[in-house]
């Protein structure tokens, strides 16, 4: 039997001049979470999201709602089936097929899935990078595009993240949640039960 391990984590998101709080839990090698974020950069706007993964922390669904800037309201839903095929708002997206993960822009939580799946935060020493295809969701416009990303363990809970010309040495806790993501976010408060 897999026990539920709950978490709450709040980050100051420097990239958006805002905050993001996620509430969720791990059950074995699956995760569910919901979150709320607010941003001043490019806004103000508010983001609400719900994320579910299946075994291996592979994304099953991501639902996102953005309120603002102004009176704009947008929503999108990403679904991944057991064969690795994606739909976005009910439309097939073969350009995302094969991706195991979603990546919600400016949301540190979505770095958790590939890191936990491969134990990259637990590696005692540096190792080779792993390349991933992600279904990346930009905010606040909610455009969904394929994104190639690399995660390389550096030891001590640190993982080097890179995508295109951007890179950062991200610090994760023992549960695979971001503690510090230079250039993006810093953890402020958390609790686990």
XYZ file of N, CA, C and O in Angstrom:
772
model
N 0.844 -1.187 0.000
C 0.000 0.000 0.000
C 0.884 1.242 0.000
O 1.871 1.317 0.716
N 0.523 2.228 -0.821
C 1.269 3.480 -0.892
C 0.626 4.524 -0.005
O -0.574 4.777 -0.102
N 1.422 5.125 0.869
C 0.925 6.173 1.741
C 0.944 7.507 1.015
O 1.823 7.763 0.196
N -0.005 8.355 1.355
C -0.071 9.695 0.813
C 0.869 10.595 1.602
O 0.818 10.640 2.828
N 1.752 11.293 0.909
C 2.628 12.290 1.511
C 2.183 13.641 0.976
O 2.330 13.925 -0.209
N 1.621 14.466 1.848
C 1.103 15.773 1.432
C 2.215 16.822 1.465
O 3.155 16.711 2.243
N 2.049 17.845 0.636
C 2.980 18.966 0.657
C 2.248 20.268 0.369
O 1.201 20.282 -0.269
N 2.823 21.343 0.862
C 2.444 22.700 0.508
C 3.750 23.451 0.312
O 4.654 23.348 1.145
N 3.852 24.163 -0.786
C 5.082 24.926 -1.042
C 4.678 26.262 -1.653
O 3.843 26.321 -2.544
N 5.288 27.332 -1.154
C 5.094 28.670 -1.707
C 6.431 29.173 -2.219
O 7.449 29.020 -1.551
N 6.409 29.752 -3.418
C 7.606 30.324 -4.014
C 7.385 31.805 -4.313
O 6.290 32.206 -4.716
N 8.426 32.597 -4.133
C 8.450 33.948 -4.685
C 8.985 33.777 -6.102
O 10.089 33.259 -6.289
N 8.221 34.187 -7.085
C 8.594 33.997 -8.486
C 9.150 35.320 -9.009
O 8.398 36.224 -9.379
N 10.461 35.426 -9.013
C 11.103 36.678 -9.417
C 10.849 36.993 -10.880
O 10.713 38.162 -11.264
N 10.745 35.976 -11.721
C 10.544 36.189 -13.152
C 9.213 36.870 -13.457
O 9.083 37.536 -14.481
N 8.220 36.697 -12.582
C 6.907 37.316 -12.805
C 6.601 38.395 -11.774
O 5.529 38.987 -11.816
N 7.545 38.616 -10.835
C 7.323 39.528 -9.707
C 6.046 39.135 -8.962
O 5.214 39.965 -8.624
N 5.926 37.820 -8.689
C 4.725 37.327 -8.035
C 5.019 36.169 -7.095
O 6.148 35.996 -6.633
N 3.996 35.380 -6.849
C 4.065 34.246 -5.924
C 3.286 33.076 -6.509
O 2.362 33.265 -7.301
N 3.656 31.864 -6.086
C 2.969 30.645 -6.506
C 2.911 29.727 -5.291
O 3.929 29.516 -4.623
N 1.729 29.210 -4.992
C 1.576 28.220 -3.927
C 0.953 26.968 -4.521
O -0.028 27.045 -5.264
N 1.547 25.820 -4.192
C 1.023 24.525 -4.641
C 0.681 23.688 -3.417
O 1.445 23.641 -2.452
N -0.477 23.025 -3.477
C -0.915 22.080 -2.464
C -1.074 20.752 -3.160
O -1.707 20.676 -4.210
N -0.507 19.700 -2.605
C -0.639 18.424 -3.290
C -0.171 17.264 -2.457
O -0.004 17.356 -1.241
N 0.054 16.149 -3.157
C 0.506 14.953 -2.475
C 1.127 13.972 -3.439
O 0.857 13.981 -4.648
N 1.983 13.134 -2.874
C 2.600 12.030 -3.597
C 1.999 10.743 -3.054
O 1.923 10.553 -1.839
N 1.578 9.875 -3.944
C 1.139 8.538 -3.575
C 1.977 7.581 -4.398
O 1.776 7.461 -5.615
N 2.954 6.952 -3.750
C 3.881 6.108 -4.487
C 4.616 6.956 -5.507
O 5.214 7.974 -5.167
N 4.514 6.575 -6.782
C 5.211 7.332 -7.826
C 4.238 8.144 -8.680
O 4.436 8.332 -9.870
N 3.186 8.655 -8.031
C 2.226 9.536 -8.704
C 2.053 10.801 -7.866
O 2.316 10.804 -6.659
N 1.632 11.872 -8.522
C 1.457 13.150 -7.841
C 0.162 13.793 -8.312
O -0.232 13.655 -9.466
N -0.482 14.481 -7.398
C -1.592 15.362 -7.751
C -1.346 16.684 -7.028
O -0.751 16.702 -5.944
N -1.734 17.783 -7.652
C -1.529 19.088 -7.025
C -2.476 20.106 -7.646
O -2.916 19.965 -8.781
N -2.738 21.118 -6.862
C -3.451 22.286 -7.362
C -2.662 23.496 -6.890
O -1.944 23.431 -5.878
N -2.747 24.563 -7.625
C -1.969 25.728 -7.256
C -2.636 27.017 -7.672
O -3.551 27.040 -8.509
N -2.139 28.101 -7.067
C -2.574 29.455 -7.376
C -1.327 30.318 -7.458
O -0.419 30.196 -6.641
N -1.307 31.187 -8.456
C -0.183 32.099 -8.609
C -0.718 33.473 -8.978
O -1.790 33.595 -9.573
N 0.052 34.492 -8.604
C -0.257 35.842 -9.049
C 1.021 36.439 -9.586
O 2.112 36.108 -9.122
N 0.878 37.275 -10.601
C 2.033 37.891 -11.240
C 1.755 39.359 -11.510
O 0.629 39.733 -11.859
N 2.799 40.161 -11.364
C 2.701 41.581 -11.701
C 3.335 41.874 -13.052
O 2.854 42.712 -13.796
N 4.436 41.162 -13.372
C 5.113 41.349 -14.659
C 4.201 40.877 -15.781
O 3.728 39.742 -15.774
N 3.920 41.797 -16.727
C 3.027 41.441 -17.828
C 1.578 41.360 -17.418
O 0.752 40.802 -18.128
N 1.229 41.897 -16.269
C -0.111 41.745 -15.745
C -0.626 43.029 -15.136
O -0.374 44.086 -15.676
N -1.295 42.910 -14.019
C -1.355 41.717 -13.187
C -2.285 40.655 -13.765
O -3.205 40.942 -14.507
N -1.959 39.402 -13.377
C -2.823 38.294 -13.725
C -2.721 37.226 -12.642
O -1.786 37.206 -11.849
N -3.712 36.329 -12.611
C -3.801 35.253 -11.637
C -3.897 33.938 -12.389
O -4.562 33.853 -13.420
N -3.248 32.925 -11.874
C -3.235 31.599 -12.495
C -3.754 30.583 -11.482
O -3.341 30.601 -10.321
N -4.634 29.715 -11.920
C -5.076 28.566 -11.120
C -4.799 27.321 -11.954
O -5.063 27.309 -13.159
N -4.227 26.299 -11.316
C -3.916 25.086 -12.071
C -4.188 23.846 -11.241
O -4.169 23.877 -10.019
N -4.462 22.753 -11.958
C -4.598 21.433 -11.337
C -3.828 20.448 -12.202
O -4.001 20.403 -13.424
N -2.966 19.687 -11.555
C -2.066 18.756 -12.232
C -2.252 17.365 -11.653
O -2.324 17.203 -10.435
N -2.316 16.379 -12.527
C -2.375 14.974 -12.104
C -1.387 14.178 -12.927
O -1.294 14.358 -14.142
N -0.671 13.297 -12.236
C 0.209 12.371 -12.939
C -0.238 10.953 -12.646
O -0.971 10.700 -11.688
N 0.246 10.046 -13.454
C 0.032 8.631 -13.218
C 1.316 8.023 -12.709
O 2.224 8.732 -12.253
N 1.441 6.702 -12.792
C 2.665 6.034 -12.358
C 3.883 6.596 -13.082
O 3.816 6.978 -14.249
N 4.994 6.651 -12.352
C 6.233 7.186 -12.910
C 6.222 8.694 -13.013
O 7.060 9.273 -13.692
N 5.271 9.338 -12.354
C 5.120 10.794 -12.399
C 4.933 11.301 -13.817
O 5.354 12.402 -14.167
N 4.313 10.498 -14.671
C 4.030 10.888 -16.048
C 2.707 11.653 -16.066
O 1.706 11.195 -15.513
N 2.710 12.809 -16.703
C 1.522 13.665 -16.736
C 0.316 12.937 -17.321
O 0.419 12.281 -18.352
N -0.796 13.080 -16.631
C -2.090 12.635 -17.167
C -2.907 13.836 -17.609
O -3.521 13.806 -18.658
N -2.932 14.883 -16.744
C -3.734 16.054 -17.097
C -3.193 17.309 -16.423
O -2.605 17.258 -15.346
N -3.407 18.416 -17.097
C -3.121 19.744 -16.558
C -4.246 20.653 -17.017
O -4.521 20.757 -18.220
N -4.911 21.279 -16.060
C -5.936 22.271 -16.362
C -5.455 23.608 -15.812
O -5.035 23.681 -14.652
N -5.486 24.648 -16.640
C -4.991 25.969 -16.244
C -6.023 27.018 -16.598
O -6.605 26.994 -17.690
N -6.231 27.956 -15.671
C -7.095 29.117 -15.907
C -6.281 30.357 -15.567
O -5.641 30.411 -14.513
N -6.333 31.353 -16.450
C -5.661 32.628 -16.223
C -6.703 33.728 -16.250
O -7.482 33.826 -17.207
N -6.726 34.542 -15.199
C -7.579 35.728 -15.133
C -6.687 36.952 -15.282
O -5.815 37.182 -14.437
N -6.884 37.708 -16.357
C -6.089 38.900 -16.614
C -5.007 38.585 -17.626
O -4.886 37.456 -18.091
N -4.215 39.533 -18.018
C -4.342 40.931 -17.611
C -5.647 41.547 -18.117
O -6.251 41.062 -19.059
N -6.041 42.598 -17.444
C -7.314 43.243 -17.774
C -8.465 42.312 -17.466
O -8.449 41.574 -16.490
N -9.470 42.310 -18.327
C -10.641 41.469 -18.078
C -10.591 40.155 -18.849
O -11.579 39.433 -18.931
N -9.424 39.828 -19.415
C -9.284 38.574 -20.163
C -9.335 37.368 -19.230
O -8.787 37.398 -18.134
N -9.998 36.312 -19.684
C -10.031 35.030 -18.982
C -9.745 33.947 -20.018
O -10.387 33.903 -21.067
N -8.727 33.122 -19.722
C -8.365 32.041 -20.636
C -8.281 30.743 -19.842
O -7.892 30.751 -18.684
N -8.591 29.624 -20.510
C -8.441 28.302 -19.912
C -7.891 27.349 -20.952
O -8.148 27.511 -22.149
N -7.158 26.356 -20.482
C -6.706 25.293 -21.367
C -6.612 23.995 -20.580
O -6.404 24.015 -19.365
N -6.789 22.889 -21.284
C -6.667 21.573 -20.654
C -5.819 20.679 -21.547
O -6.107 20.512 -22.730
N -4.765 20.133 -20.947
C -3.896 19.181 -21.622
C -4.185 17.804 -21.061
O -4.260 17.635 -19.835
N -4.346 16.820 -21.947
C -4.544 15.435 -21.540
C -3.538 14.569 -22.278
O -3.300 14.764 -23.474
N -2.963 13.602 -21.574
C -2.021 12.646 -22.162
C -2.581 11.247 -21.930
O -2.888 10.882 -20.788
N -2.687 10.442 -22.997
C -3.209 9.092 -22.826
C -2.075 8.114 -22.541
O -0.893 8.478 -22.533
N -2.425 6.863 -22.287
C -1.437 5.844 -21.903
C -0.430 5.546 -23.003
O 0.666 5.045 -22.726
N -0.750 5.873 -24.250
C 0.179 5.647 -25.366
C 1.076 6.853 -25.620
O 1.872 6.844 -26.555
N 0.928 7.922 -24.818
C 1.783 9.101 -24.975
C 1.268 10.121 -25.966
O 2.005 11.014 -26.376
N -0.015 10.013 -26.336
C -0.614 10.991 -27.249
C -1.280 12.101 -26.442
O -1.917 11.837 -25.427
N -1.142 13.326 -26.921
C -1.652 14.498 -26.226
C -2.813 15.125 -26.970
O -2.850 15.137 -28.203
N -3.733 15.688 -26.194
C -4.740 16.595 -26.732
C -4.662 17.883 -25.927
O -4.333 17.877 -24.731
N -4.945 18.984 -26.598
C -5.037 20.292 -25.958
C -6.420 20.832 -26.297
O -6.740 21.004 -27.478
N -7.216 21.030 -25.278
C -8.598 21.492 -25.451
C -9.355 20.606 -26.438
O -10.097 21.084 -27.295
N -9.115 19.298 -26.328
C -9.826 18.317 -27.136
C -9.265 18.092 -28.529
O -9.746 17.224 -29.244
N -8.241 18.858 -28.918
C -7.647 18.693 -30.247
C -6.350 17.910 -30.146
O -5.520 18.170 -29.282
N -6.197 16.956 -31.046
C -4.962 16.156 -31.055
C -3.763 17.036 -31.336
O -3.827 17.942 -32.171
N -2.650 16.746 -30.626
C -1.407 17.496 -30.801
C -0.251 16.527 -31.029
O 0.520 16.226 -30.118
N -0.106 16.005 -32.256
C 0.961 15.040 -32.535
C 2.367 15.606 -32.322
O 3.303 14.847 -32.111
N 2.529 16.933 -32.342
C 3.846 17.522 -32.088
C 4.295 17.326 -30.642
O 5.482 17.458 -30.328
N 3.359 16.968 -29.758
C 3.681 16.724 -28.348
C 3.802 15.234 -28.029
O 4.230 14.868 -26.934
N 3.405 14.376 -28.964
C 3.407 12.937 -28.715
C 4.794 12.464 -28.306
O 5.804 12.872 -28.885
N 4.828 11.627 -27.302
C 6.088 11.119 -26.774
C 6.561 11.884 -25.560
O 7.388 11.387 -24.793
N 6.058 13.100 -25.344
C 6.424 13.850 -24.143
C 5.784 13.177 -22.930
O 4.619 12.800 -22.967
N 6.557 13.030 -21.870
C 6.019 12.444 -20.642
C 5.481 13.508 -19.694
O 4.705 13.202 -18.801
N 5.909 14.758 -19.907
C 5.615 15.812 -18.930
C 5.060 17.062 -19.567
O 5.363 17.391 -20.713
N 4.294 17.796 -18.741
C 3.934 19.160 -19.063
C 4.888 20.067 -18.299
O 5.541 19.638 -17.346
N 4.982 21.316 -18.722
C 5.794 22.310 -18.028
C 5.032 23.620 -18.093
O 4.949 24.236 -19.156
N 4.443 24.018 -16.980
C 3.689 25.264 -16.906
C 4.670 26.394 -16.679
O 5.434 26.387 -15.701
N 4.679 27.365 -17.572
C 5.604 28.479 -17.479
C 5.546 29.169 -16.126
O 4.464 29.365 -15.561
N 6.718 29.511 -15.586
C 6.877 30.236 -14.322
C 6.351 29.461 -13.115
O 6.100 30.038 -12.071
N 6.197 28.141 -13.256
C 5.668 27.296 -12.171
C 6.732 26.283 -11.753
O 6.949 25.290 -12.457
N 7.402 26.495 -10.629
C 8.453 25.575 -10.203
C 7.981 24.144 -9.978
O 8.766 23.206 -10.106
N 6.709 23.945 -9.664
C 6.208 22.599 -9.379
C 6.414 21.644 -10.543
O 6.718 20.469 -10.347
N 6.258 22.124 -11.779
C 6.302 21.205 -12.913
C 7.710 20.725 -13.253
O 7.865 19.883 -14.140
N 8.721 21.196 -12.520
C 10.056 20.612 -12.654
C 10.181 19.329 -11.842
O 11.148 18.580 -11.998
N 9.217 19.070 -10.987
C 9.269 17.925 -10.082
C 9.184 16.579 -10.805
O 9.870 15.627 -10.438
N 8.337 16.473 -11.830
C 8.067 15.159 -12.420
C 9.309 14.477 -12.984
O 9.621 13.354 -12.586
N 10.068 15.098 -13.897
C 11.239 14.385 -14.431
C 12.318 14.152 -13.376
O 13.013 13.138 -13.409
N 12.419 15.068 -12.422
C 13.433 14.934 -11.373
C 13.115 13.752 -10.466
O 13.979 12.928 -10.167
N 11.857 13.628 -10.040
C 11.464 12.485 -9.196
C 11.531 11.168 -9.962
O 11.979 10.155 -9.425
N 11.052 11.173 -11.218
C 11.012 9.942 -12.002
C 12.392 9.308 -12.109
O 12.538 8.092 -12.038
N 13.412 10.131 -12.295
C 14.764 9.617 -12.500
C 15.667 9.783 -11.279
O 16.856 9.486 -11.367
N 15.109 10.236 -10.159
C 15.892 10.390 -8.933
C 17.049 11.366 -9.071
O 18.056 11.232 -8.383
N 16.907 12.361 -9.930
C 18.010 13.280 -10.194
C 18.369 14.118 -8.973
O 19.515 14.523 -8.814
N 17.419 14.384 -8.105
C 17.664 15.158 -6.886
C 18.355 14.307 -5.814
O 18.883 14.847 -4.847
N 18.374 13.001 -5.984
C 18.969 12.103 -4.996
C 20.371 11.667 -5.381
O 21.079 11.077 -4.573
N 20.762 11.944 -6.609
C 22.082 11.499 -7.073
C 23.166 12.094 -6.194
O 23.176 13.291 -5.914
N 24.085 11.250 -5.754
C 25.154 11.708 -4.873
C 26.226 12.494 -5.596
O 26.940 13.280 -4.989
N 26.354 12.309 -6.876
C 27.411 12.997 -7.627
C 26.869 13.405 -8.993
O 25.794 12.988 -9.413
N 27.659 14.198 -9.661
C 27.277 14.657 -10.990
C 27.124 13.473 -11.937
O 27.799 12.453 -11.793
N 26.237 13.622 -12.884
C 26.004 12.573 -13.858
C 25.620 13.176 -15.186
O 25.493 14.395 -15.312
N 25.411 12.339 -16.178
C 25.052 12.852 -17.493
C 23.656 13.462 -17.487
O 22.796 13.077 -16.705
N 23.459 14.421 -18.371
C 22.158 15.048 -18.492
C 21.173 14.143 -19.213
O 21.563 13.299 -20.016
N 19.916 14.304 -18.879
C 18.840 13.580 -19.551
C 18.014 14.593 -20.311
O 17.627 15.624 -19.774
N 17.718 14.276 -21.572
C 16.931 15.168 -22.419
C 15.476 14.721 -22.405
O 15.192 13.528 -22.464
N 14.597 15.718 -22.349
C 13.168 15.461 -22.302
C 12.441 16.361 -23.288
O 12.830 17.509 -23.494
N 11.362 15.830 -23.849
C 10.419 16.636 -24.600
C 9.281 16.970 -23.647
O 8.733 16.073 -22.992
N 8.940 18.242 -23.555
C 7.883 18.700 -22.657
C 6.779 19.379 -23.455
O 7.033 19.985 -24.499
N 5.574 19.302 -22.924
C 4.455 20.101 -23.425
C 4.464 21.382 -22.603
O 3.978 21.406 -21.473
N 5.089 22.437 -23.141
C 5.298 23.677 -22.395
C 4.127 24.624 -22.609
O 3.691 24.859 -23.738
N 3.605 25.167 -21.490
C 2.467 26.074 -21.514
C 2.936 27.448 -21.058
O 3.349 27.614 -19.908
N 2.896 28.439 -21.945
C 3.327 29.785 -21.564
C 2.188 30.503 -20.851
O 1.013 30.235 -21.096
N 2.566 31.404 -19.962
C 1.580 32.235 -19.271
C 1.940 33.697 -19.512
O 3.119 34.018 -19.643
N 0.971 34.575 -19.639
C -0.456 34.348 -19.407
C -1.256 33.923 -20.636
O -2.458 33.702 -20.531
N -0.622 33.773 -21.812
C -1.407 33.515 -23.026
C -1.860 32.065 -23.203
O -2.745 31.786 -23.999
N -1.245 31.127 -22.486
C -1.590 29.701 -22.509
C -1.330 29.027 -23.860
O -1.977 28.038 -24.198
N -0.365 29.536 -24.610
C 0.069 28.833 -25.817
C 0.790 27.559 -25.388
O 1.522 27.550 -24.401
N 0.576 26.472 -26.115
C 1.191 25.183 -25.793
C 2.103 24.788 -26.950
O 1.648 24.676 -28.091
N 3.393 24.577 -26.636
C 4.379 24.225 -27.660
C 5.292 23.126 -27.131
O 5.478 22.989 -25.921
N 5.890 22.334 -28.028
C 6.891 21.363 -27.584
C 8.160 22.085 -27.153
O 8.532 23.105 -27.743
N 8.810 21.568 -26.113
C 10.029 22.183 -25.586
C 11.030 21.097 -25.224
O 10.713 20.200 -24.446
N 12.236 21.177 -25.791
C 13.313 20.249 -25.423
C 14.037 20.809 -24.205
O 14.430 21.980 -24.202
N 14.188 19.989 -23.174
C 14.823 20.413 -21.930
C 15.797 19.344 -21.474
O 15.589 18.155 -21.712
N 16.855 19.786 -20.786
C 17.856 18.870 -20.256
C 17.979 19.085 -18.752
O 18.021 20.221 -18.282
N 18.058 17.976 -18.014
C 18.276 17.987 -16.572
C 19.504 17.126 -16.289
O 19.535 15.955 -16.670
N 20.506 17.691 -15.614
C 21.734 16.954 -15.288
C 22.000 17.035 -13.793
O 22.107 18.133 -13.239
N 22.093 15.885 -13.093
C 22.360 15.919 -11.648
C 23.768 16.433 -11.371
O 24.723 16.058 -12.039
N 23.865 17.315 -10.360
C 25.157 17.871 -9.949
C 25.568 17.371 -8.570
O 26.667 17.651 -8.118
N 24.684 16.641 -7.891
C 24.943 16.166 -6.533
C 24.384 17.135 -5.509
O 24.156 18.314 -5.791
N 24.131 16.635 -4.313
C 23.654 17.487 -3.227
C 22.298 18.122 -3.482
O 22.030 19.214 -2.989
N 21.424 17.461 -4.233
C 20.100 18.006 -4.512
C 20.083 19.046 -5.618
O 19.037 19.613 -5.908
N 21.221 19.300 -6.249
C 21.297 20.293 -7.325
C 21.194 19.613 -8.688
O 21.783 18.555 -8.909
N 20.452 20.253 -9.575
C 20.252 19.733 -10.928
C 20.414 20.909 -11.897
O 19.780 21.955 -11.724
N 21.247 20.722 -12.905
C 21.402 21.762 -13.929
C 20.300 21.600 -14.967
O 20.193 20.579 -15.625
N 19.479 22.654 -15.075
C 18.388 22.694 -16.048
C 18.829 23.561 -17.219
O 19.416 24.624 -17.024
N 18.520 23.107 -18.439
C 18.773 23.962 -19.602
C 17.723 23.709 -20.670
O 17.222 22.599 -20.830
N 17.396 24.788 -21.371
C 16.476 24.735 -22.500
C 16.825 25.912 -23.392
O 16.775 27.065 -22.953
N 17.201 25.623 -24.625
C 17.637 26.684 -25.520
C 18.854 27.373 -24.934
O 19.796 26.722 -24.479
N 18.822 28.687 -24.856
C 19.962 29.441 -24.316
C 19.846 29.676 -22.817
O 20.751 30.237 -22.201
N 18.745 29.234 -22.189
C 18.552 29.446 -20.750
C 19.053 28.249 -19.959
O 18.840 27.099 -20.339
N 19.712 28.518 -18.837
C 20.141 27.455 -17.941
C 20.173 27.946 -16.510
O 20.321 29.147 -16.257
N 20.028 27.026 -15.559
C 20.061 27.372 -14.144
C 20.373 26.126 -13.335
O 19.935 25.029 -13.679
N 21.134 26.290 -12.252
C 21.406 25.196 -11.318
C 20.352 25.239 -10.228
O 20.388 26.091 -9.339
N 19.388 24.334 -10.323
C 18.209 24.324 -9.461
C 18.458 23.425 -8.263
O 19.008 22.329 -8.401
N 18.041 23.871 -7.076
C 18.185 23.093 -5.844
C 16.826 22.495 -5.492
O 15.823 23.218 -5.415
N 16.812 21.167 -5.277
C 15.591 20.432 -4.931
C 15.715 19.869 -3.520
O 16.812 19.550 -3.059
N 14.573 19.708 -2.843
C 14.583 19.045 -1.543
C 14.516 17.532 -1.745
O 14.510 17.036 -2.879
N 14.455 16.787 -0.652
C 14.435 15.329 -0.722
C 13.203 14.754 -1.389
O 13.212 13.603 -1.827
N 12.124 15.552 -1.486
C 10.900 15.109 -2.164
C 10.886 15.472 -3.645
O 9.936 15.155 -4.350
N 11.911 16.181 -4.109
C 11.949 16.580 -5.509
C 11.222 17.875 -5.791
O 10.912 18.177 -6.952
N 10.944 18.671 -4.751
C 10.313 19.976 -4.931
C 11.398 21.051 -4.962
O 12.386 20.977 -4.219
N 11.205 22.064 -5.798
C 12.181 23.140 -5.940
C 12.303 23.930 -4.640
O 11.305 24.365 -4.067
N 13.556 24.103 -4.196
C 13.864 25.010 -3.094
C 14.341 26.351 -3.626
O 13.973 27.397 -3.125
N 15.219 26.302 -4.636
C 15.771 27.526 -5.209
C 16.018 27.304 -6.694
O 16.672 26.329 -7.074
N 15.496 28.206 -7.511
C 15.629 28.137 -8.953
C 16.137 29.502 -9.400
O 15.355 30.384 -9.741
N 17.464 29.706 -9.370
C 18.023 31.018 -9.703
C 17.511 31.511 -11.054
O 17.494 30.776 -12.044
N 17.073 32.750 -11.074
C 16.518 33.351 -12.274
C 15.032 33.154 -12.421
O 14.392 33.754 -13.278
N 14.432 32.292 -11.584
C 12.990 32.062 -11.669
C 12.295 32.221 -10.325
O 11.434 33.069 -10.173
N 12.668 31.392 -9.324
C 11.883 31.355 -8.098
C 12.691 30.883 -6.903
O 13.667 30.145 -7.047
N 12.218 31.287 -5.713
C 12.811 30.859 -4.453
C 11.709 30.381 -3.532
O 10.686 31.060 -3.382
N 11.913 29.209 -2.914
C 10.935 28.694 -1.959
C 10.884 29.566 -0.716
O 11.913 29.938 -0.167
N 9.668 29.889 -0.254
C 9.483 30.721 0.933
C 8.984 29.927 2.117
O 9.393 30.152 3.237
N 8.046 29.042 1.878
C 7.426 28.309 2.978
C 6.954 26.974 2.459
O 6.567 26.848 1.308
N 7.024 25.985 3.313
C 6.508 24.680 2.929
C 6.098 23.927 4.169
O 6.490 24.261 5.280
N 5.296 22.914 3.936
C 4.939 21.997 5.004
C 4.634 20.652 4.389
O 4.174 20.574 3.256
N 4.922 19.625 5.078
C 4.593 18.270 4.624
C 3.960 17.523 5.774
O 4.194 17.824 6.931
N 3.114 16.541 5.443
C 2.505 15.730 6.492
C 2.633 14.288 6.140
O 2.870 13.934 5.010
